[in-house]
Amino acid sequence: MPNEQCLLELRAVSKTFNGVPVLADVDLRVGDGEVITILGPSGSGKSTILRIIGGFTAPSRGRVILGGDDITEVPINQRPFNTVFQDYALFPHMTVAENVGYGLRVRGAARADMAQTVARSLRMVQLDGYGQRYPAQLSGGQRQRVALARAIICQPRLILLDEPLGALDVELRKQMQGFLKDIQREIKTTFLMVTHDQEEAIAMADRICVVSAGKVLQIGRPRDLYYRPGTEFVARFFGENNLLKGLLGAAGNHYRHVEAGWGPIRCAVDGQPEIAGAASGLAAYGAVRPEEVSLHPADARLDAELNRMEGRIEAVSFSGALTSVRVVHTGGACVLQVRLQSRAEGVPIQVGQSVVASWRAEACRVVLA
């Protein structure tokens, strides 16, 4: 966790439904003012974590700690949290202003004070003049902002967001990601968001908690998870990755080799003491991102320190600024995905062409199989 003071902590939280384990010993620390995203596929347990934090579901075992106080048994209406759901959960018979001010009304706020606070919250989410409209008269993005205004108006210590952008189209979703980040920086409230979208997690989070099958696999900054995956699942799930399988080989100064059959793959192991000291012969992958791979003519003379693979271009896919290329090893031993700048000068990209793919050892990480 960054240097911020810890606001929320889960300690060995587990959950079982009808005898089926859903979460297993989840530990998580959330810093005050942090944006943390819980990322995982459907059925991974990420929404159950959020529901336990919010008080909607009780853990079978473990504790929820807020600012040093145990709130595991504290009911929903006594937790200083608010939740934004994917369906927004707005009251259709209430105006926008009434929806936003609902929490204040429940708390017995004075009518005059409430009107001023509602107006200020609507300005913050750029919905001035929308107070007398009803949810049915709003677009999806506007309804999402109403739900956010309702969540922030009571100044909660933590805002929980359960797939809040899932109902929006792609372009609007990207716009709202930036909007949510701007709002969070302005109000400085801790955001904890659940999503299955890797790009959304990268765009939104200070740190990402990757979960699968009810277990936390890795927690870290987006850049660290992207370039330093700790497990095979994280390497496969968190962005596109080439996983080149082999056996863990010789150790060098800051490097290990993965013996891939078609040749050794030299990988940096800085920050991986468990890999640096692991026994040789373990099944492992050399993991390299497609954008870290370069292509050269078949007769190119390359630096001896570079990893290299001879192959043939099997497919080319243009997608605007980037071009994706699939290279098959000359002997058919593996397939390498490559992502190039479409305007980049260099080897011509044609299906059937023989090429040499190369990448730096520093761009390659060891992941145990």
mmCIF file of C-alpha atoms in Angstrom:
data_model
loop_
_atom_site.group_PDB
_atom_site.id
_atom_site.type_symbol
_atom_site.label_atom_id
_atom_site.label_comp_id
_atom_site.label_asym_id
_atom_site.label_seq_id
_atom_site.Cartn_x
_atom_site.Cartn_y
_atom_site.Cartn_z
ATOM 1 C CA MET A 1 0.000 0.000 0.000
ATOM 2 C CA PRO A 2 1.263 3.533 -0.673
ATOM 3 C CA ASN A 3 2.301 5.724 2.249
ATOM 4 C CA GLU A 4 -1.252 6.871 2.962
ATOM 5 C CA GLN A 5 -2.736 6.038 6.332
ATOM 6 C CA CYS A 6 -4.673 2.768 6.250
ATOM 7 C CA LEU A 7 -8.425 3.413 6.190
ATOM 8 C CA LEU A 8 -9.851 -0.061 5.682
ATOM 9 C CA GLU A 9 -8.477 -3.536 6.274
ATOM 10 C CA LEU A 10 -9.778 -7.028 5.579
ATOM 11 C CA ARG A 11 -8.199 -9.685 7.769
ATOM 12 C CA ALA A 12 -8.457 -13.304 6.612
ATOM 13 C CA VAL A 13 -11.993 -12.768 5.308
ATOM 14 C CA SER A 14 -13.673 -15.932 4.030
ATOM 15 C CA LYS A 15 -17.192 -16.600 2.792
ATOM 16 C CA THR A 16 -19.089 -19.824 2.184
ATOM 17 C CA PHE A 17 -22.522 -20.068 0.532
ATOM 18 C CA ASN A 18 -24.423 -23.312 1.145
ATOM 19 C CA GLY A 19 -21.181 -25.125 1.894
ATOM 20 C CA VAL A 20 -19.440 -23.785 -1.225
ATOM 21 C CA PRO A 21 -16.381 -21.589 -0.531
ATOM 22 C CA VAL A 22 -16.544 -18.251 -2.366
ATOM 23 C CA LEU A 23 -13.733 -16.357 -0.628
ATOM 24 C CA ALA A 24 -10.677 -17.817 1.108
ATOM 25 C CA ASP A 25 -8.601 -15.805 3.612
ATOM 26 C CA VAL A 26 -8.700 -12.475 1.792
ATOM 27 C CA ASP A 27 -6.314 -9.858 3.203
ATOM 28 C CA LEU A 28 -6.546 -6.312 1.875
ATOM 29 C CA ARG A 29 -5.414 -2.890 3.098
ATOM 30 C CA VAL A 30 -6.896 0.257 1.569
ATOM 31 C CA GLY A 31 -5.184 3.615 2.048
ATOM 32 C CA ASP A 32 -7.087 6.765 3.010
ATOM 33 C CA GLY A 33 -7.761 8.704 -0.215
ATOM 34 C CA GLU A 34 -6.723 5.812 -2.442
ATOM 35 C CA VAL A 35 -8.481 4.481 -5.537
ATOM 36 C CA ILE A 36 -8.222 0.706 -5.448
ATOM 37 C CA THR A 37 -9.804 -1.626 -7.971
ATOM 38 C CA ILE A 38 -10.733 -5.251 -7.354
ATOM 39 C CA LEU A 39 -10.256 -6.956 -10.698
ATOM 40 C CA GLY A 40 -11.249 -10.465 -11.675
ATOM 41 C CA PRO A 41 -13.367 -12.554 -14.034
ATOM 42 C CA SER A 42 -17.025 -13.381 -13.422
ATOM 43 C CA GLY A 43 -17.422 -15.641 -10.413
ATOM 44 C CA SER A 44 -14.048 -14.738 -8.928
ATOM 45 C CA GLY A 45 -15.543 -13.376 -5.699
ATOM 46 C CA LYS A 46 -14.804 -9.683 -6.301
ATOM 47 C CA SER A 47 -18.404 -8.506 -5.780
ATOM 48 C CA THR A 48 -18.637 -10.618 -2.612
ATOM 49 C CA ILE A 49 -15.632 -8.718 -1.229
ATOM 50 C CA LEU A 50 -17.407 -5.425 -1.922
ATOM 51 C CA ARG A 51 -20.655 -6.651 -0.382
ATOM 52 C CA ILE A 52 -18.853 -7.741 2.787
ATOM 53 C CA ILE A 53 -17.142 -4.355 3.076
ATOM 54 C CA GLY A 54 -20.467 -2.578 2.545
ATOM 55 C CA GLY A 55 -22.269 -4.723 5.113
ATOM 56 C CA PHE A 56 -24.664 -6.293 2.608
ATOM 57 C CA THR A 57 -23.199 -9.747 3.324
ATOM 58 C CA ALA A 58 -21.621 -11.072 6.513
ATOM 59 C CA PRO A 59 -18.292 -12.935 6.259
ATOM 60 C CA SER A 60 -18.197 -16.551 7.374
ATOM 61 C CA ARG A 61 -14.832 -15.860 8.958
ATOM 62 C CA GLY A 62 -12.460 -12.923 9.311
ATOM 63 C CA ARG A 63 -12.750 -9.273 10.290
ATOM 64 C CA VAL A 64 -13.437 -5.911 8.615
ATOM 65 C CA ILE A 65 -11.494 -3.061 10.220
ATOM 66 C CA LEU A 66 -12.195 0.633 9.586
ATOM 67 C CA GLY A 67 -9.729 3.155 10.976
ATOM 68 C CA GLY A 68 -8.653 0.641 13.614
ATOM 69 C CA ASP A 69 -12.221 -0.215 14.683
ATOM 70 C CA ASP A 70 -13.813 -3.617 14.049
ATOM 71 C CA ILE A 71 -17.000 -3.030 12.024
ATOM 72 C CA THR A 72 -17.633 -6.652 11.022
ATOM 73 C CA GLU A 73 -20.963 -6.706 12.882
ATOM 74 C CA VAL A 74 -21.936 -3.076 12.229
ATOM 75 C CA PRO A 75 -25.147 -2.826 10.122
ATOM 76 C CA ILE A 76 -25.223 -1.164 6.706
ATOM 77 C CA ASN A 77 -26.937 2.038 7.829
ATOM 78 C CA GLN A 78 -24.259 2.685 10.458
ATOM 79 C CA ARG A 79 -21.257 2.317 8.139
ATOM 80 C CA PRO A 80 -19.848 5.593 6.719
ATOM 81 C CA PHE A 81 -19.936 4.208 3.191
ATOM 82 C CA ASN A 82 -22.045 4.774 0.105
ATOM 83 C CA THR A 83 -22.394 2.455 -2.885
ATOM 84 C CA VAL A 84 -22.837 3.128 -6.605
ATOM 85 C CA PHE A 85 -24.302 0.106 -8.385
ATOM 86 C CA GLN A 86 -24.216 -0.815 -12.063
ATOM 87 C CA ASP A 87 -27.971 -0.221 -12.394
ATOM 88 C CA TYR A 88 -27.656 3.064 -10.388
ATOM 89 C CA ALA A 89 -30.675 2.114 -8.182
ATOM 90 C CA LEU A 90 -32.331 5.510 -8.609
ATOM 91 C CA PHE A 91 -35.899 6.040 -7.411
ATOM 92 C CA PRO A 92 -37.936 6.481 -10.622
ATOM 93 C CA HIS A 93 -40.744 8.449 -8.898
ATOM 94 C CA MET A 94 -38.304 11.020 -7.462
ATOM 95 C CA THR A 95 -36.721 13.946 -9.254
ATOM 96 C CA VAL A 96 -32.955 14.154 -9.674
ATOM 97 C CA ALA A 97 -32.734 16.584 -6.742
ATOM 98 C CA GLU A 98 -34.858 14.301 -4.551
ATOM 99 C CA ASN A 99 -32.712 11.288 -5.454
ATOM 100 C CA VAL A 100 -29.494 13.140 -4.680
ATOM 101 C CA GLY A 101 -30.813 14.550 -1.406
ATOM 102 C CA TYR A 102 -32.381 11.296 -0.193
ATOM 103 C CA GLY A 103 -29.531 10.452 2.168
ATOM 104 C CA LEU A 104 -29.599 13.896 3.737
ATOM 105 C CA ARG A 105 -33.371 13.717 4.208
ATOM 106 C CA VAL A 106 -33.063 10.351 5.965
ATOM 107 C CA ARG A 107 -30.489 11.933 8.282
ATOM 108 C CA GLY A 108 -32.915 14.763 9.110
ATOM 109 C CA ALA A 109 -31.056 17.624 7.416
ATOM 110 C CA ALA A 110 -32.768 21.023 7.377
ATOM 111 C CA ARG A 111 -34.645 21.676 4.122
ATOM 112 C CA ALA A 112 -32.757 24.912 3.298
ATOM 113 C CA ASP A 113 -29.364 23.359 3.984
ATOM 114 C CA MET A 114 -30.315 20.292 1.982
ATOM 115 C CA ALA A 115 -31.288 22.366 -1.080
ATOM 116 C CA GLN A 116 -27.935 24.154 -1.062
ATOM 117 C CA THR A 117 -25.977 20.916 -0.630
ATOM 118 C CA VAL A 118 -27.914 19.180 -3.412
ATOM 119 C CA ALA A 119 -27.296 22.101 -5.763
ATOM 120 C CA ARG A 120 -23.579 22.025 -4.938
ATOM 121 C CA SER A 121 -23.404 18.256 -5.539
ATOM 122 C CA LEU A 122 -25.174 18.577 -8.894
ATOM 123 C CA ARG A 123 -22.738 21.295 -9.965
ATOM 124 C CA MET A 124 -19.868 19.012 -9.012
ATOM 125 C CA VAL A 125 -21.138 16.281 -11.353
ATOM 126 C CA GLN A 126 -21.983 18.836 -14.066
ATOM 127 C CA LEU A 127 -25.763 18.466 -13.821
ATOM 128 C CA ASP A 128 -26.763 22.056 -13.002
ATOM 129 C CA GLY A 129 -30.352 22.643 -14.064
ATOM 130 C CA TYR A 130 -31.280 18.942 -14.053
ATOM 131 C CA GLY A 131 -32.692 18.866 -10.521
ATOM 132 C CA GLN A 132 -36.367 18.744 -11.529
ATOM 133 C CA ARG A 133 -35.998 16.040 -14.158
ATOM 134 C CA TYR A 134 -36.778 12.381 -13.518
ATOM 135 C CA PRO A 135 -34.374 9.450 -14.106
ATOM 136 C CA ALA A 136 -36.320 8.307 -17.179
ATOM 137 C CA GLN A 137 -35.556 11.679 -18.815
ATOM 138 C CA LEU A 138 -31.785 11.210 -18.498
ATOM 139 C CA SER A 139 -29.160 9.411 -20.543
ATOM 140 C CA GLY A 140 -27.176 6.523 -19.077
ATOM 141 C CA GLY A 141 -24.175 8.728 -18.346
ATOM 142 C CA GLN A 142 -26.366 11.336 -16.658
ATOM 143 C CA ARG A 143 -28.050 8.697 -14.464
ATOM 144 C CA GLN A 144 -24.596 7.440 -13.498
ATOM 145 C CA ARG A 145 -23.614 10.962 -12.422
ATOM 146 C CA VAL A 146 -26.817 11.314 -10.389
ATOM 147 C CA ALA A 147 -25.935 8.077 -8.579
ATOM 148 C CA LEU A 148 -22.444 9.439 -7.926
ATOM 149 C CA ALA A 149 -23.809 12.755 -6.609
ATOM 150 C CA ARG A 150 -26.090 10.841 -4.264
ATOM 151 C CA ALA A 151 -23.107 8.794 -3.064
ATOM 152 C CA ILE A 152 -20.841 11.779 -2.321
ATOM 153 C CA ILE A 153 -23.379 14.208 -0.847
ATOM 154 C CA CYS A 154 -23.156 12.812 2.694
ATOM 155 C CA GLN A 155 -19.336 12.928 2.609
ATOM 156 C CA PRO A 156 -18.743 9.206 3.231
ATOM 157 C CA ARG A 157 -15.300 7.951 4.219
ATOM 158 C CA LEU A 158 -15.456 5.343 1.463
ATOM 159 C CA ILE A 159 -17.390 5.046 -1.808
ATOM 160 C CA LEU A 160 -17.947 1.526 -3.135
ATOM 161 C CA LEU A 161 -18.463 1.208 -6.897
ATOM 162 C CA ASP A 162 -19.835 -2.106 -8.172
ATOM 163 C CA GLU A 163 -19.189 -2.261 -11.944
ATOM 164 C CA PRO A 164 -20.472 1.341 -12.131
ATOM 165 C CA LEU A 165 -19.747 1.820 -15.834
ATOM 166 C CA GLY A 166 -20.820 -1.604 -17.075
ATOM 167 C CA ALA A 167 -24.095 -0.389 -18.621
ATOM 168 C CA LEU A 168 -22.458 2.347 -20.718
ATOM 169 C CA ASP A 169 -21.223 2.135 -24.296
ATOM 170 C CA VAL A 170 -17.477 2.082 -24.937
ATOM 171 C CA GLU A 171 -16.951 5.766 -25.728
ATOM 172 C CA LEU A 172 -19.085 7.026 -22.846
ATOM 173 C CA ARG A 173 -17.409 4.536 -20.541
ATOM 174 C CA LYS A 174 -13.996 6.039 -21.304
ATOM 175 C CA GLN A 175 -15.318 9.549 -20.710
ATOM 176 C CA MET A 176 -16.803 8.534 -17.370
ATOM 177 C CA GLN A 177 -13.539 6.927 -16.260
ATOM 178 C CA GLY A 178 -11.830 10.287 -16.540
ATOM 179 C CA PHE A 179 -14.789 12.027 -14.912
ATOM 180 C CA LEU A 180 -14.734 9.689 -11.909
ATOM 181 C CA LYS A 181 -10.991 10.213 -11.466
ATOM 182 C CA ASP A 182 -11.461 13.993 -11.566
ATOM 183 C CA ILE A 183 -14.245 13.836 -8.966
ATOM 184 C CA GLN A 184 -12.158 11.592 -6.694
ATOM 185 C CA ARG A 185 -9.213 13.981 -6.837
ATOM 186 C CA GLU A 186 -11.526 16.875 -5.984
ATOM 187 C CA ILE A 187 -13.311 15.313 -2.995
ATOM 188 C CA LYS A 188 -10.325 13.156 -1.881
ATOM 189 C CA THR A 189 -12.639 10.333 -0.767
ATOM 190 C CA THR A 190 -11.428 6.738 -0.925
ATOM 191 C CA PHE A 191 -12.856 4.801 -3.889
ATOM 192 C CA LEU A 192 -13.024 1.014 -3.962
ATOM 193 C CA MET A 193 -14.256 -0.241 -7.330
ATOM 194 C CA VAL A 194 -15.072 -3.698 -8.641
ATOM 195 C CA THR A 195 -14.595 -4.432 -12.343
ATOM 196 C CA HIS A 196 -13.766 -7.248 -14.751
ATOM 197 C CA ASP A 197 -12.336 -4.812 -17.324
ATOM 198 C CA GLN A 198 -8.510 -4.661 -17.287
ATOM 199 C CA GLU A 199 -8.323 -1.385 -19.220
ATOM 200 C CA GLU A 200 -10.768 0.240 -16.833
ATOM 201 C CA ALA A 201 -8.747 -0.972 -13.838
ATOM 202 C CA ILE A 202 -5.541 0.439 -15.321
ATOM 203 C CA ALA A 203 -7.175 3.784 -16.123
ATOM 204 C CA MET A 204 -8.825 4.229 -12.717
ATOM 205 C CA ALA A 205 -6.719 2.667 -9.991
ATOM 206 C CA ASP A 206 -3.796 3.692 -7.825
ATOM 207 C CA ARG A 207 -3.519 -0.013 -7.018
ATOM 208 C CA ILE A 208 -5.206 -3.126 -8.374
ATOM 209 C CA CYS A 209 -6.147 -6.240 -6.418
ATOM 210 C CA VAL A 210 -6.409 -9.245 -8.772
ATOM 211 C CA VAL A 211 -8.685 -12.036 -7.544
ATOM 212 C CA SER A 212 -9.511 -15.450 -8.953
ATOM 213 C CA ALA A 213 -11.488 -18.352 -7.471
ATOM 214 C CA GLY A 214 -11.985 -16.440 -4.233
ATOM 215 C CA LYS A 215 -8.299 -15.728 -3.616
ATOM 216 C CA VAL A 216 -6.185 -12.592 -3.880
ATOM 217 C CA LEU A 217 -3.388 -13.395 -6.323
ATOM 218 C CA GLN A 218 -1.526 -10.089 -6.493
ATOM 219 C CA ILE A 219 -1.892 -6.488 -5.352
ATOM 220 C CA GLY A 220 0.117 -3.646 -6.827
ATOM 221 C CA ARG A 221 0.264 -0.558 -8.972
ATOM 222 C CA PRO A 222 -1.083 -1.062 -12.519
ATOM 223 C CA ARG A 223 2.388 -0.716 -14.053
ATOM 224 C CA ASP A 224 3.874 -3.301 -11.670
ATOM 225 C CA LEU A 225 1.144 -5.838 -12.376
ATOM 226 C CA TYR A 226 1.416 -5.248 -16.108
ATOM 227 C CA TYR A 227 5.165 -5.648 -16.366
ATOM 228 C CA ARG A 228 5.782 -7.860 -13.314
ATOM 229 C CA PRO A 229 2.983 -10.453 -13.091
ATOM 230 C CA GLY A 230 3.477 -12.751 -10.143
ATOM 231 C CA THR A 231 1.449 -15.729 -11.351
ATOM 232 C CA GLU A 232 0.471 -17.380 -14.620
ATOM 233 C CA PHE A 233 -3.139 -16.258 -14.119
ATOM 234 C CA VAL A 234 -2.167 -12.598 -13.676
ATOM 235 C CA ALA A 235 0.129 -12.776 -16.708
ATOM 236 C CA ARG A 236 -2.687 -14.176 -18.871
ATOM 237 C CA PHE A 237 -5.591 -12.122 -17.477
ATOM 238 C CA PHE A 238 -3.965 -8.727 -17.048
ATOM 239 C CA GLY A 239 -3.396 -7.560 -20.611
ATOM 240 C CA GLU A 240 -2.138 -9.549 -23.597
ATOM 241 C CA ASN A 241 1.037 -11.510 -22.926
ATOM 242 C CA ASN A 242 3.290 -14.022 -24.656
ATOM 243 C CA LEU A 243 3.910 -16.956 -22.320
ATOM 244 C CA LEU A 244 6.789 -18.991 -23.766
ATOM 245 C CA LYS A 245 6.937 -22.298 -21.923
ATOM 246 C CA GLY A 246 10.073 -24.140 -20.906
ATOM 247 C CA LEU A 247 12.104 -25.182 -17.863
ATOM 248 C CA LEU A 248 13.814 -22.872 -15.423
ATOM 249 C CA GLY A 249 17.482 -22.891 -16.286
ATOM 250 C CA ALA A 250 20.740 -21.307 -15.271
ATOM 251 C CA ALA A 251 20.931 -18.300 -12.985
ATOM 252 C CA GLY A 252 23.078 -15.268 -13.716
ATOM 253 C CA ASN A 253 23.600 -11.816 -12.231
ATOM 254 C CA HIS A 254 20.001 -10.446 -12.079
ATOM 255 C CA TYR A 255 18.864 -12.952 -14.747
ATOM 256 C CA ARG A 256 17.480 -16.477 -15.156
ATOM 257 C CA HIS A 257 17.098 -18.513 -18.318
ATOM 258 C CA VAL A 258 13.962 -20.346 -19.366
ATOM 259 C CA GLU A 259 15.045 -23.241 -21.596
ATOM 260 C CA ALA A 260 12.309 -23.334 -24.220
ATOM 261 C CA GLY A 261 13.472 -26.210 -26.408
ATOM 262 C CA TRP A 262 13.968 -23.943 -29.412
ATOM 263 C CA GLY A 263 16.458 -21.872 -27.413
ATOM 264 C CA PRO A 264 17.145 -20.167 -24.073
ATOM 265 C CA ILE A 265 15.070 -17.137 -23.052
ATOM 266 C CA ARG A 266 16.950 -14.683 -20.867
ATOM 267 C CA CYS A 267 14.706 -12.989 -18.293
ATOM 268 C CA ALA A 268 15.311 -10.300 -15.682
ATOM 269 C CA VAL A 269 14.472 -11.383 -12.118
ATOM 270 C CA ASP A 270 14.896 -8.058 -10.280
ATOM 271 C CA GLY A 271 12.243 -7.954 -7.572
ATOM 272 C CA GLN A 272 11.666 -11.723 -7.878
ATOM 273 C CA PRO A 273 13.836 -13.258 -5.112
ATOM 274 C CA GLU A 274 11.730 -16.431 -5.143
ATOM 275 C CA ILE A 275 12.556 -16.919 -8.828
ATOM 276 C CA ALA A 276 16.213 -15.929 -8.497
ATOM 277 C CA GLY A 277 16.722 -18.633 -5.880
ATOM 278 C CA ALA A 278 14.406 -21.325 -7.303
ATOM 279 C CA ALA A 279 15.747 -24.727 -8.290
ATOM 280 C CA SER A 280 16.479 -25.351 -11.953
ATOM 281 C CA GLY A 281 14.179 -27.664 -13.875
ATOM 282 C CA LEU A 282 10.865 -26.167 -12.704
ATOM 283 C CA ALA A 283 8.229 -25.642 -15.379
ATOM 284 C CA ALA A 284 8.184 -21.925 -16.178
ATOM 285 C CA TYR A 285 7.297 -19.301 -18.754
ATOM 286 C CA GLY A 286 9.244 -16.413 -20.175
ATOM 287 C CA ALA A 287 6.557 -13.714 -20.266
ATOM 288 C CA VAL A 288 6.963 -10.824 -22.711
ATOM 289 C CA ARG A 289 4.377 -8.248 -23.780
ATOM 290 C CA PRO A 290 3.654 -8.005 -27.541
ATOM 291 C CA GLU A 291 4.705 -4.351 -27.694
ATOM 292 C CA GLU A 292 8.165 -5.259 -26.332
ATOM 293 C CA VAL A 293 8.945 -7.470 -29.359
ATOM 294 C CA SER A 294 10.690 -6.140 -32.480
ATOM 295 C CA LEU A 295 10.799 -7.737 -35.947
ATOM 296 C CA HIS A 296 13.835 -7.862 -38.250
ATOM 297 C CA PRO A 297 14.691 -9.307 -41.667
ATOM 298 C CA ALA A 298 15.668 -12.981 -41.526
ATOM 299 C CA ASP A 299 19.346 -12.192 -42.207
ATOM 300 C CA ALA A 300 19.630 -9.369 -39.657
ATOM 301 C CA ARG A 301 22.633 -9.346 -37.331
ATOM 302 C CA LEU A 302 21.444 -8.676 -33.782
ATOM 303 C CA ASP A 303 23.061 -7.919 -30.446
ATOM 304 C CA ALA A 304 24.024 -11.208 -28.787
ATOM 305 C CA GLU A 305 22.356 -10.071 -25.536
ATOM 306 C CA LEU A 306 18.897 -9.966 -27.149
ATOM 307 C CA ASN A 307 16.445 -12.830 -26.977
ATOM 308 C CA ARG A 308 15.606 -13.963 -30.498
ATOM 309 C CA MET A 309 13.238 -16.310 -32.283
ATOM 310 C CA GLU A 310 13.276 -17.157 -35.985
ATOM 311 C CA GLY A 311 9.870 -17.542 -37.538
ATOM 312 C CA ARG A 312 7.368 -16.759 -40.238
ATOM 313 C CA ILE A 313 4.569 -14.172 -40.243
ATOM 314 C CA GLU A 314 1.272 -16.028 -40.143
ATOM 315 C CA ALA A 315 -1.207 -13.159 -39.766
ATOM 316 C CA VAL A 316 -1.312 -9.349 -39.797
ATOM 317 C CA SER A 317 -4.119 -7.239 -38.321
ATOM 318 C CA PHE A 318 -4.235 -3.456 -38.777
ATOM 319 C CA SER A 319 -6.136 -1.556 -36.048
ATOM 320 C CA GLY A 320 -5.200 2.062 -36.612
ATOM 321 C CA ALA A 321 -2.146 3.271 -34.710
ATOM 322 C CA LEU A 322 -1.075 -0.315 -33.991
ATOM 323 C CA THR A 323 -0.621 -3.386 -36.135
ATOM 324 C CA SER A 324 -0.791 -6.857 -34.575
ATOM 325 C CA VAL A 325 1.401 -9.573 -36.078
ATOM 326 C CA ARG A 326 1.381 -13.300 -35.332
ATOM 327 C CA VAL A 327 4.741 -15.007 -35.809
ATOM 328 C CA VAL A 328 5.078 -18.802 -35.821
ATOM 329 C CA HIS A 329 8.420 -20.315 -34.853
ATOM 330 C CA THR A 330 10.270 -21.863 -37.789
ATOM 331 C CA GLY A 331 9.889 -25.310 -36.274
ATOM 332 C CA GLY A 332 6.320 -24.704 -35.121
ATOM 333 C CA ALA A 333 7.350 -24.818 -31.460
ATOM 334 C CA CYS A 334 5.453 -21.680 -30.404
ATOM 335 C CA VAL A 335 3.533 -18.624 -31.551
ATOM 336 C CA LEU A 336 4.529 -15.067 -30.732
ATOM 337 C CA GLN A 337 2.150 -12.117 -30.746
ATOM 338 C CA VAL A 338 3.787 -8.817 -31.746
ATOM 339 C CA ARG A 339 2.311 -5.308 -31.606
ATOM 340 C CA LEU A 340 3.995 -2.647 -33.738
ATOM 341 C CA GLN A 341 3.448 1.024 -34.421
ATOM 342 C CA SER A 342 1.670 1.059 -37.789
ATOM 343 C CA ARG A 343 3.822 3.914 -39.111
ATOM 344 C CA ALA A 344 7.111 2.496 -37.839
ATOM 345 C CA GLU A 345 9.863 2.021 -40.398
ATOM 346 C CA GLY A 346 11.624 -1.321 -40.593
ATOM 347 C CA VAL A 347 10.971 -4.803 -41.880
ATOM 348 C CA PRO A 348 8.020 -5.026 -44.328
ATOM 349 C CA ILE A 349 5.066 -6.804 -42.718
ATOM 350 C CA GLN A 350 3.700 -9.467 -45.064
ATOM 351 C CA VAL A 351 2.054 -12.812 -44.412
ATOM 352 C CA GLY A 352 4.453 -15.658 -45.186
ATOM 353 C CA GLN A 353 7.568 -13.545 -44.707
ATOM 354 C CA SER A 354 10.517 -15.012 -42.739
ATOM 355 C CA VAL A 355 11.591 -12.766 -39.864
ATOM 356 C CA VAL A 356 13.572 -12.718 -36.634
ATOM 357 C CA ALA A 357 11.738 -11.545 -33.522
ATOM 358 C CA SER A 358 13.787 -10.034 -30.712
ATOM 359 C CA TRP A 359 13.241 -8.613 -27.237
ATOM 360 C CA ARG A 360 15.360 -7.435 -24.327
ATOM 361 C CA ALA A 361 15.904 -9.580 -21.239
ATOM 362 C CA GLU A 362 14.724 -6.622 -19.121
ATOM 363 C CA ALA A 363 11.327 -6.823 -20.862
ATOM 364 C CA CYS A 364 10.917 -10.515 -20.063
ATOM 365 C CA ARG A 365 9.772 -11.923 -16.707
ATOM 366 C CA VAL A 366 9.804 -15.474 -15.339
ATOM 367 C CA VAL A 367 6.419 -16.871 -14.305
ATOM 368 C CA LEU A 368 6.247 -20.353 -12.833
ATOM 369 C CA ALA A 369 3.830 -22.683 -14.611
#
